[in-house]
Amino acid sequence: MEEKEISPAVIGRLPRYFRYLGELKDEGIERISSQDLSELMQATASQIRQDFNNFGGFGQQGYGYNVEYLYDEIGKILGLDRQHRFIIIGAGNLGRALGNYMNFERRGFLFRGMFDQNPELIGSQVRGVKVMPMEELETFIRENHIDIAVLTIPKASALNVAKRLVGTDIRAIWNFAHVDLDLPERIQVENVHLSDSLMKLSYSINRYEQEQEKTAKKRQTGVES
Amino acid sequence: MEEKEISPAVIGRLPRYFRYLGELKDEGIERISSQDLSELMQATASQIRQDFNNFGGFGQQGYGYNVEYLYDEIGKILGLDRQHRFIIIGAGNLGRALGNYMNFERRGFLFRGMFDQNPELIGSQVRGVKVMPMEELETFIRENHIDIAVLTIPKASALNVAKRLVGTDIRAIWNFAHVDLDLPERIQVENVHLSDSLMKLSYSINRYEQEQEKTAKKRQTGVES
């Protein structure tokens, strides 16, 4: 079967499907109708059907969806049916915060190592994982079959560290540094720009205020909106 | 002028335009051609033009774009020409990490307060801001004209805290808790689901491996792709 390119919008929705289905599973719910999934996801039944058709389709007319089956299948698509070993580079607050997320382990992401260049942080621990010096990076990645490197370091260091990672067998980088990395195709990257997220919030606040002002003006002048 | 709904995809791109233009400004670059902006943003000149047309259009035929003007205009659209006062609820590693981001202040986001229910964290400081007990939340928000509440607390507490925030004049919530909040329209929300981001990465790794396997199989059987 010809594999077509799946749109980023669909891919972006998959984790949320997975999360909600996980909650239904935890609640012991075996089956969910198209309508109910639609309300839960706040998406039309039609969009859900189209999303799933990218992967062969999952529902049954009149039955709806089997929760466990759908959860497992979406889990496989997301690559969560296998384990990934990750390290965190940068043992500051953000790196430590990520090291402490229990949730990652549930999804098969195993926290295996941590690195920093600051002598005060080297030797400290995050959930039993010791912070190692940067010199040991490549060796550790190789000996422990690390798949993913999480970068929680300043912009200035990120490009150099990325260059070093390109020389290893790492499969992916989860990048929290405020800089776009230039990586070969074989290394997947997911950029988390926290300030972008905050800027989107600021946009929403601004827009809401402008709409409120317009509505108030219309009321004052007696113009129908 | 009739104000149409601007697509989330366009809004999603604005912070990145803003970031890149900021860097050009810092480098002292006054003007950028359509072509160069296109290469920088890794978007077609046509898409950039369409994005800007949502806001009245910014370029000049033959001239390209004036960097400072574009930066300021996009800044205004993002609501960054004004200041926002924020508090962080949840003084764990993630909350502290966000409290330490200097970058937010540059964008007009002023870190004004921090809250937690853990007696061991109350009284500690993050960049001069003291961690206060939850009892003081509503009063502090009112007396300090707080616009944004950042939630870096466990899922279990998030819904209760959100309910309390609905009773205040807060304009927006930046939500890091793994739960969708049910909020009135006047409170904007931006959800950061870190595990969703990691799952998208896992999807990319999975997909890349599948493509590699297919290519390898085709070579083995001598089938042309």
PDB file of C-alpha atoms in Angstrom, chain A residues 198 201-202 205, chain B residues 82-89 108-110 113 141 145-151 165 169-175 188:
ATOM      1  CA  LEU A 198       3.633  32.234  26.048  1.00  0.00           C
ATOM      2  CA  LEU A 201      -1.211  33.252  25.000  1.00  0.00           C
ATOM      3  CA  SER A 202      -0.363  36.918  24.844  1.00  0.00           C
ATOM      4  CA  ILE A 205      -5.334  38.005  25.487  1.00  0.00           C
TER       5      ILE A 205
ATOM      6  CA  ARG B  82       2.361  45.911  26.721  1.00  0.00           C
ATOM      7  CA  GLN B  83       3.323  44.293  29.957  1.00  0.00           C
ATOM      8  CA  HIS B  84       1.765  41.248  31.554  1.00  0.00           C
ATOM      9  CA  ARG B  85       2.153  40.394  35.209  1.00  0.00           C
ATOM     10  CA  PHE B  86       2.262  36.681  35.961  1.00  0.00           C
ATOM     11  CA  ILE B  87       2.377  34.339  38.929  1.00  0.00           C
ATOM     12  CA  ILE B  88       3.490  30.736  39.069  1.00  0.00           C
ATOM     13  CA  ILE B  89       1.400  28.263  41.018  1.00  0.00           C
ATOM     14  CA  GLY B 108       7.238  42.182  28.844  1.00  0.00           C
ATOM     15  CA  PHE B 109       6.161  39.258  31.015  1.00  0.00           C
ATOM     16  CA  LEU B 110       6.868  40.297  34.612  1.00  0.00           C
ATOM     17  CA  GLY B 113       4.589  35.968  42.580  1.00  0.00           C
ATOM     18  CA  ILE B 141      -3.958  38.529  42.296  1.00  0.00           C
ATOM     19  CA  HIS B 145      -3.269  43.213  39.050  1.00  0.00           C
ATOM     20  CA  ILE B 146      -2.027  39.821  37.935  1.00  0.00           C
ATOM     21  CA  ASP B 147      -2.924  38.941  34.314  1.00  0.00           C
ATOM     22  CA  ILE B 148      -1.578  35.437  33.881  1.00  0.00           C
ATOM     23  CA  ALA B 149      -1.387  32.395  36.163  1.00  0.00           C
ATOM     24  CA  VAL B 150       1.066  29.676  35.228  1.00  0.00           C
ATOM     25  CA  LEU B 151       0.029  26.254  36.502  1.00  0.00           C
ATOM     26  CA  LEU B 165      -8.801  31.352  39.451  1.00  0.00           C
ATOM     27  CA  ASP B 169      -9.874  38.805  37.384  1.00  0.00           C
ATOM     28  CA  ILE B 170      -7.093  36.749  35.836  1.00  0.00           C
ATOM     29  CA  ARG B 171      -7.034  37.065  32.013  1.00  0.00           C
ATOM     30  CA  ALA B 172      -5.193  33.895  31.097  1.00  0.00           C
ATOM     31  CA  ILE B 173      -3.801  30.597  32.271  1.00  0.00           C
ATOM     32  CA  TRP B 174      -0.624  28.969  30.980  1.00  0.00           C
ATOM     33  CA  ASN B 175      -1.322  25.375  31.832  1.00  0.00           C
ATOM     34  CA  GLN B 188      -7.588  32.538  27.630  1.00  0.00           C
TER      35      GLN B 188
END
